[in-house]
Amino acid sequence: MEKNVDIVVIGAGLTGLTTAFYLSRNNRDFLVLEEKDRVGGVIQTSHENGFTFEEGPNTGVLGNPDAAEIFEDLKDACKLEIAGENVNKRYILKNGKWEAMPMGLVSAVKTPLFTLKDKFRILGEPFRKRGTDPEEPLSGLVKRRMGNSFLDYAIDPFILGVYSGDPALLLTKYAFPKLYNLEQTYGSFIGGSVKKMFENKSERDKKATRKVFSVEGGLSNLTNALWQAAGKDRFLLNAKNTEIIPSEGGYTLTGMVNGEKFTVKARKVITTTGAYALGSMLPFVDRNLISPLEKMKYAKVIQAVLGFREWNGMPLDGFGGLIPFKEKRDVLGVLFLSALLSGRAPQGGALCSVFVGGVRREDLFAKTDDEIRTIVAREFTDLMKPGKFNPDVFRIIRYHHAIPQYGAESREKLEAIDKIQSMHKGLILGGNIRDGIGMADRIKQGKLLSTLV
Ligand SMILES: Cc1cc2nc3c(=O)[nH]c(=O)nc-3n(C[C@H](O)[C@H](O)[C@H](O)COP(=O)(O)OP(=O)(O)OC[C@H]3O[C@@H](n4cnc5c(N)ncnc54)[C@H](O)[C@@H]3O)c2cc1C
């Protein structure tokens, strides 16, 4: 197969699909190369025994207008679903017991999650000095401004929930740029958040409601709608061993599709794959520039999906429960999905996801599926009190490269990306190697990428 196109996009996960969707709306000539036999990347919705569940991400946050707008742009092709009210209640495990995460002043004073000293200490947060080290890890910033118990029982479990990571290894400037800027701009989280509440927002910015979202019927309905709207014939699935080399007027891409060689010539190439795929795909790029990308750490995560036709356990009246590392448990947390989203479990039943592994428990990733099942059954029974542990669905899903960690290599990595792009005109490196790990970040970047070519 030989083809000439203007733009090639590599990877048909949420980022690549978003780029393709907006390229097609702008009548651009493009082709997407995807090595798997399906689109969606880590997003995959499955149906089993009357349950609808996700094998990758479960919910996102409408953290920017682009994430809200993609649903407007797709019109009726798929429907945004905002999570129900339970989303506002979140549990944190302390001394083996679930405690509600405080959501207001009174509950913040009463909560046993934080020490009395840190509760008083927080009153002084607006008066504490700004940080001066742009390479400061998140743990350092939180300890400095809020105290150890906030780090251990608020931030640490939150980081497990978002990055499956370690706050001592994530740099705030790169992993949580909004938080970093809040301190740098306003000098305080509390003061900055209050001031921001009173700032005038444009109509567009108001779309970033920070509401928790999914898609009616599952997230694959979003990725399939993007695939359809971008034009299915513009996707080459099963495109393996893609190699890119510079050639006259752009780049030549070669690889194998269904046992046959393909050659595609393009003026511009956008990659949206993980960092681990870039080295072999870009053999012409200086290895010293590829190396900081290859140094990026990814959290290894196992998701166990549990469906019960009849639920007699702890009331599922929240988003879920997160487990601080200090609690020394073998699971990271439990999401109460049927309490948030419609149609996920049969009436009277329950759908939960349990997460295992992460950056600090890579040892668990080496265990067999049977060993993981035993661990999940033991932990879930103790934490959620289902009575007899007899799930109707029990799926184990593994991700070797679940979530990239924006750690110590971040500055060097971003500089390397800039250098690669300026040395090789027409080559753009996107994907979750930069600009955020959440679904809303991916949509925002995917849309932006479509405007850079
Ligand atoms: C277990 C898990 C839970 C998550 N939970 C949440 C959550 O709760 N909320 C949230 O907002 N986000 C969550 N995320 C993150 C979110 O899912 C991702 O950031 C997003 O889906 C990534 O999309 P992407 O297109 O950038 O990457 P991917 O989905 O990884 O897509 C990359 C694509 O590139 C393809 N590819 C790779 N190499 C090549 C190659 N050489 N040639 C051709 N194609 C190639 C891959 O097959 C894949 O299809 C979670 C992720 C995981 C794994």
mmCIF file of N, CA and C and ligand atoms in Angstrom, residues 10-17 33-36 38-43 55-61 161-162 213 239-242 272-274 276-277 280-281 301 303 335 355 399 401-404 431-432 436-440 442 445, ligand 1:
data_model
loop_
_atom_site.group_PDB
_atom_site.id
_atom_site.type_symbol
_atom_site.label_atom_id
_atom_site.label_comp_id
_atom_site.label_asym_id
_atom_site.label_seq_id
_atom_site.Cartn_x
_atom_site.Cartn_y
_atom_site.Cartn_z
ATOM 1 N N ILE A 10 -0.295 9.691 14.428
ATOM 2 C CA ILE A 10 0.030 8.342 14.898
ATOM 3 C C ILE A 10 -0.634 8.100 16.243
ATOM 4 N N GLY A 11 -1.472 7.062 16.305
ATOM 5 C CA GLY A 11 -2.186 6.720 17.538
ATOM 6 C C GLY A 11 -3.635 7.172 17.478
ATOM 7 N N ALA A 12 -4.543 6.232 17.747
ATOM 8 C CA ALA A 12 -5.984 6.552 17.731
ATOM 9 C C ALA A 12 -6.591 6.374 19.121
ATOM 10 N N GLY A 13 -5.872 6.886 20.130
ATOM 11 C CA GLY A 13 -6.470 7.026 21.457
ATOM 12 C C GLY A 13 -7.277 8.316 21.479
ATOM 13 N N LEU A 14 -7.656 8.768 22.655
ATOM 14 C CA LEU A 14 -8.500 9.972 22.733
ATOM 15 C C LEU A 14 -7.800 11.180 22.107
ATOM 16 N N THR A 15 -6.478 11.302 22.304
ATOM 17 C CA THR A 15 -5.764 12.456 21.732
ATOM 18 C C THR A 15 -5.801 12.408 20.202
ATOM 19 N N GLY A 16 -5.377 11.290 19.635
ATOM 20 C CA GLY A 16 -5.320 11.181 18.173
ATOM 21 C C GLY A 16 -6.702 11.290 17.545
ATOM 22 N N LEU A 17 -7.700 10.712 18.209
ATOM 23 C CA LEU A 17 -9.069 10.781 17.669
ATOM 24 C C LEU A 17 -9.576 12.221 17.672
ATOM 25 N N LEU A 33 -2.581 6.421 11.747
ATOM 26 C CA LEU A 33 -1.999 5.072 11.846
ATOM 27 C C LEU A 33 -2.143 4.583 13.276
ATOM 28 N N GLU A 34 -2.783 3.438 13.447
ATOM 29 C CA GLU A 34 -2.989 2.885 14.799
ATOM 30 C C GLU A 34 -2.512 1.437 14.793
ATOM 31 N N GLU A 35 -1.683 1.086 15.786
ATOM 32 C CA GLU A 35 -1.107 -0.278 15.738
ATOM 33 C C GLU A 35 -2.084 -1.363 16.194
ATOM 34 N N LYS A 36 -3.091 -0.984 16.995
ATOM 35 C CA LYS A 36 -4.059 -2.015 17.422
ATOM 36 C C LYS A 36 -5.141 -2.190 16.347
ATOM 37 N N ARG A 38 -8.223 -1.707 16.880
ATOM 38 C CA ARG A 38 -9.390 -0.911 17.272
ATOM 39 C C ARG A 38 -8.921 0.485 17.678
ATOM 40 N N VAL A 39 -9.871 1.426 17.737
ATOM 41 C CA VAL A 39 -9.517 2.777 18.183
ATOM 42 C C VAL A 39 -9.859 2.916 19.670
ATOM 43 N N GLY A 40 -9.449 4.020 20.275
ATOM 44 C CA GLY A 40 -9.821 4.290 21.679
ATOM 45 C C GLY A 40 -8.635 4.280 22.626
ATOM 46 N N GLY A 41 -7.536 3.615 22.225
ATOM 47 C CA GLY A 41 -6.378 3.538 23.119
ATOM 48 C C GLY A 41 -6.769 2.856 24.418
ATOM 49 N N VAL A 42 -6.454 3.492 25.546
ATOM 50 C CA VAL A 42 -6.750 2.851 26.841
ATOM 51 C C VAL A 42 -8.250 2.896 27.173
ATOM 52 N N ILE A 43 -9.017 3.644 26.392
ATOM 53 C CA ILE A 43 -10.463 3.697 26.653
ATOM 54 C C ILE A 43 -11.138 2.500 25.993
ATOM 55 N N GLU A 55 -12.736 -0.518 30.909
ATOM 56 C CA GLU A 55 -11.493 -1.246 31.183
ATOM 57 C C GLU A 55 -10.341 -0.283 31.437
ATOM 58 N N GLY A 56 -10.522 0.985 31.093
ATOM 59 C CA GLY A 56 -9.478 1.994 31.333
ATOM 60 C C GLY A 56 -10.046 3.075 32.238
ATOM 61 N N PRO A 57 -9.971 4.359 31.790
ATOM 62 C CA PRO A 57 -10.515 5.423 32.632
ATOM 63 C C PRO A 57 -12.016 5.245 32.821
ATOM 64 N N ASN A 58 -12.498 5.675 33.985
ATOM 65 C CA ASN A 58 -13.925 5.543 34.290
ATOM 66 C C ASN A 58 -14.676 6.859 34.145
ATOM 67 N N THR A 59 -14.091 7.909 34.687
ATOM 68 C CA THR A 59 -14.742 9.222 34.605
ATOM 69 C C THR A 59 -13.678 10.276 34.376
ATOM 70 N N GLY A 60 -14.082 11.410 33.833
ATOM 71 C CA GLY A 60 -13.155 12.533 33.678
ATOM 72 C C GLY A 60 -13.709 13.743 34.407
ATOM 73 N N VAL A 61 -12.983 14.847 34.340
ATOM 74 C CA VAL A 61 -13.436 16.095 34.957
ATOM 75 C C VAL A 61 -13.482 17.153 33.859
ATOM 76 N N GLY A 161 -5.296 8.343 43.413
ATOM 77 C CA GLY A 161 -6.500 8.298 42.580
ATOM 78 C C GLY A 161 -6.256 8.843 41.189
ATOM 79 N N VAL A 162 -5.412 9.858 41.065
ATOM 80 C CA VAL A 162 -5.226 10.505 39.763
ATOM 81 C C VAL A 162 -4.029 9.915 39.005
ATOM 82 N N PHE A 213 -17.548 13.641 34.667
ATOM 83 C CA PHE A 213 -18.360 13.219 33.523
ATOM 84 C C PHE A 213 -17.989 11.833 33.031
ATOM 85 N N ALA A 239 -1.609 -1.077 12.033
ATOM 86 C CA ALA A 239 -0.379 -0.565 11.401
ATOM 87 C C ALA A 239 0.780 -0.751 12.388
ATOM 88 N N LYS A 240 1.569 -1.799 12.160
ATOM 89 C CA LYS A 240 2.621 -2.167 13.124
ATOM 90 C C LYS A 240 3.993 -1.674 12.657
ATOM 91 N N ASN A 241 4.897 -1.593 13.619
ATOM 92 C CA ASN A 241 6.334 -1.270 13.375
ATOM 93 C C ASN A 241 6.517 -0.007 12.526
ATOM 94 N N THR A 242 5.728 0.996 12.792
ATOM 95 C CA THR A 242 5.857 2.226 11.999
ATOM 96 C C THR A 242 7.210 2.878 12.251
ATOM 97 N N THR A 272 0.988 10.794 18.833
ATOM 98 C CA THR A 272 0.196 10.914 20.078
ATOM 99 C C THR A 272 0.398 9.668 20.964
ATOM 100 N N THR A 273 1.468 8.936 20.705
ATOM 101 C CA THR A 273 1.706 7.698 21.456
ATOM 102 C C THR A 273 2.445 8.014 22.758
ATOM 103 N N GLY A 274 2.592 6.996 23.587
ATOM 104 C CA GLY A 274 3.389 7.162 24.795
ATOM 105 C C GLY A 274 4.862 7.330 24.448
ATOM 106 N N TYR A 276 7.371 5.652 25.376
ATOM 107 C CA TYR A 276 8.042 4.371 25.140
ATOM 108 C C TYR A 276 8.018 3.959 23.664
ATOM 109 N N ALA A 277 7.092 4.522 22.870
ATOM 110 C CA ALA A 277 6.991 4.124 21.453
ATOM 111 C C ALA A 277 7.855 4.994 20.552
ATOM 112 N N SER A 280 11.800 3.845 18.746
ATOM 113 C CA SER A 280 11.871 3.004 17.549
ATOM 114 C C SER A 280 11.177 3.664 16.362
ATOM 115 N N MET A 281 10.232 4.569 16.641
ATOM 116 C CA MET A 281 9.481 5.193 15.550
ATOM 117 C C MET A 281 10.284 6.322 14.883
ATOM 118 N N VAL A 301 -0.575 -0.218 36.494
ATOM 119 C CA VAL A 301 -1.813 -0.311 37.279
ATOM 120 C C VAL A 301 -2.627 -1.528 36.851
ATOM 121 N N GLN A 303 -6.541 -2.913 37.122
ATOM 122 C CA GLN A 303 -7.918 -2.574 37.515
ATOM 123 C C GLN A 303 -8.716 -3.883 37.642
ATOM 124 N N LEU A 335 -13.769 2.450 43.401
ATOM 125 C CA LEU A 335 -14.733 3.418 42.835
ATOM 126 C C LEU A 335 -16.115 2.797 42.859
ATOM 127 N N PHE A 355 -8.459 -0.637 42.296
ATOM 128 C CA PHE A 355 -7.166 -0.408 41.637
ATOM 129 C C PHE A 355 -6.024 -0.965 42.489
ATOM 130 N N TYR A 399 -2.383 -2.573 32.990
ATOM 131 C CA TYR A 399 -1.797 -1.508 32.174
ATOM 132 C C TYR A 399 -0.333 -1.334 32.528
ATOM 133 N N HIS A 401 1.653 0.685 30.989
ATOM 134 C CA HIS A 401 1.953 2.123 30.861
ATOM 135 C C HIS A 401 0.673 2.895 31.140
ATOM 136 N N ALA A 402 0.164 2.795 32.374
ATOM 137 C CA ALA A 402 -1.146 3.419 32.647
ATOM 138 C C ALA A 402 -1.045 4.936 32.660
ATOM 139 N N ILE A 403 -0.275 5.484 33.584
ATOM 140 C CA ILE A 403 -0.260 6.936 33.745
ATOM 141 C C ILE A 403 1.184 7.437 33.768
ATOM 142 N N PRO A 404 1.525 8.377 32.857
ATOM 143 C CA PRO A 404 2.878 8.940 32.908
ATOM 144 C C PRO A 404 3.045 9.819 34.144
ATOM 145 N N GLY A 431 0.385 13.868 22.655
ATOM 146 C CA GLY A 431 0.065 12.734 23.538
ATOM 147 C C GLY A 431 0.335 13.081 24.994
ATOM 148 N N ASN A 432 0.150 12.086 25.867
ATOM 149 C CA ASN A 432 0.249 12.419 27.292
ATOM 150 C C ASN A 432 1.679 12.495 27.823
ATOM 151 N N GLY A 436 -0.639 17.185 30.408
ATOM 152 C CA GLY A 436 -1.680 16.636 31.293
ATOM 153 C C GLY A 436 -2.094 15.228 30.943
ATOM 154 N N ILE A 437 -2.562 14.528 31.971
ATOM 155 C CA ILE A 437 -2.837 13.095 31.821
ATOM 156 C C ILE A 437 -4.326 12.768 31.753
ATOM 157 N N GLY A 438 -5.186 13.727 32.141
ATOM 158 C CA GLY A 438 -6.622 13.438 32.214
ATOM 159 C C GLY A 438 -7.287 13.491 30.848
ATOM 160 N N MET A 439 -8.493 12.977 30.764
ATOM 161 C CA MET A 439 -9.191 12.954 29.471
ATOM 162 C C MET A 439 -9.442 14.363 28.940
ATOM 163 N N ALA A 440 -9.782 15.294 29.849
ATOM 164 C CA ALA A 440 -10.031 16.669 29.395
ATOM 165 C C ALA A 440 -8.748 17.279 28.833
ATOM 166 N N ARG A 442 -6.395 15.640 27.371
ATOM 167 C CA ARG A 442 -6.142 14.984 26.085
ATOM 168 C C ARG A 442 -7.005 15.615 24.983
ATOM 169 N N GLN A 445 -5.557 19.093 24.194
ATOM 170 C CA GLN A 445 -4.342 19.030 23.383
ATOM 171 C C GLN A 445 -4.639 18.525 21.968
HETATM 172 C C1 LIG B 1 -6.307 2.484 34.105
HETATM 173 C C2 LIG B 1 -6.458 3.931 33.736
HETATM 174 C C3 LIG B 1 -7.299 4.755 34.456
HETATM 175 C C4 LIG B 1 -7.437 6.092 34.111
HETATM 176 N N1 LIG B 1 -8.310 6.858 34.804
HETATM 177 C C5 LIG B 1 -8.575 8.112 34.390
HETATM 178 C C6 LIG B 1 -9.611 8.866 34.978
HETATM 179 O O1 LIG B 1 -10.276 8.392 35.908
HETATM 180 N N2 LIG B 1 -9.852 10.119 34.521
HETATM 181 C C7 LIG B 1 -9.140 10.658 33.484
HETATM 182 O O2 LIG B 1 -9.414 11.798 33.074
HETATM 183 N N3 LIG B 1 -8.148 9.958 32.892
HETATM 184 C C8 LIG B 1 -7.846 8.710 33.323
HETATM 185 N N4 LIG B 1 -6.873 7.990 32.716
HETATM 186 C C9 LIG B 1 -6.029 8.663 31.713
HETATM 187 C C10 LIG B 1 -6.700 8.749 30.347
HETATM 188 O O3 LIG B 1 -7.374 7.568 30.094
HETATM 189 C C11 LIG B 1 -5.635 8.934 29.290
HETATM 190 O O4 LIG B 1 -4.887 10.111 29.531
HETATM 191 C C12 LIG B 1 -6.159 9.051 27.874
HETATM 192 O O5 LIG B 1 -7.194 8.158 27.581
HETATM 193 C C13 LIG B 1 -4.962 8.822 26.974
HETATM 194 O O6 LIG B 1 -5.291 9.012 25.637
HETATM 195 P P1 LIG B 1 -4.140 9.101 24.564
HETATM 196 O O7 LIG B 1 -4.764 9.101 23.237
HETATM 197 O O8 LIG B 1 -3.228 10.227 24.865
HETATM 198 O O9 LIG B 1 -3.262 7.779 24.801
HETATM 199 P P2 LIG B 1 -3.660 6.255 24.557
HETATM 200 O O10 LIG B 1 -5.038 5.982 24.953
HETATM 201 O O11 LIG B 1 -2.565 5.467 25.195
HETATM 202 O O12 LIG B 1 -3.569 6.109 22.987
HETATM 203 C C14 LIG B 1 -2.365 5.991 22.295
HETATM 204 C C15 LIG B 1 -2.625 5.163 21.043
HETATM 205 O O13 LIG B 1 -1.424 5.046 20.306
HETATM 206 C C16 LIG B 1 -1.322 3.719 19.821
HETATM 207 N N5 LIG B 1 0.091 3.440 19.547
HETATM 208 C C17 LIG B 1 1.096 3.276 20.424
HETATM 209 N N6 LIG B 1 2.249 3.041 19.776
HETATM 210 C C18 LIG B 1 1.975 3.071 18.453
HETATM 211 C C19 LIG B 1 2.750 2.914 17.266
HETATM 212 N N7 LIG B 1 4.063 2.679 17.314
HETATM 213 N N8 LIG B 1 2.115 3.008 16.077
HETATM 214 C C20 LIG B 1 0.785 3.252 15.997
HETATM 215 N N9 LIG B 1 -0.009 3.413 17.095
HETATM 216 C C21 LIG B 1 0.591 3.326 18.299
HETATM 217 C C22 LIG B 1 -1.882 2.868 20.942
HETATM 218 O O14 LIG B 1 -2.262 1.593 20.479
HETATM 219 C C23 LIG B 1 -3.071 3.731 21.373
HETATM 220 O O15 LIG B 1 -4.227 3.419 20.672
HETATM 221 C C24 LIG B 1 -6.689 6.644 33.032
HETATM 222 C C25 LIG B 1 -5.832 5.811 32.305
HETATM 223 C C26 LIG B 1 -5.702 4.474 32.649
HETATM 224 C C27 LIG B 1 -4.790 3.596 31.838
#
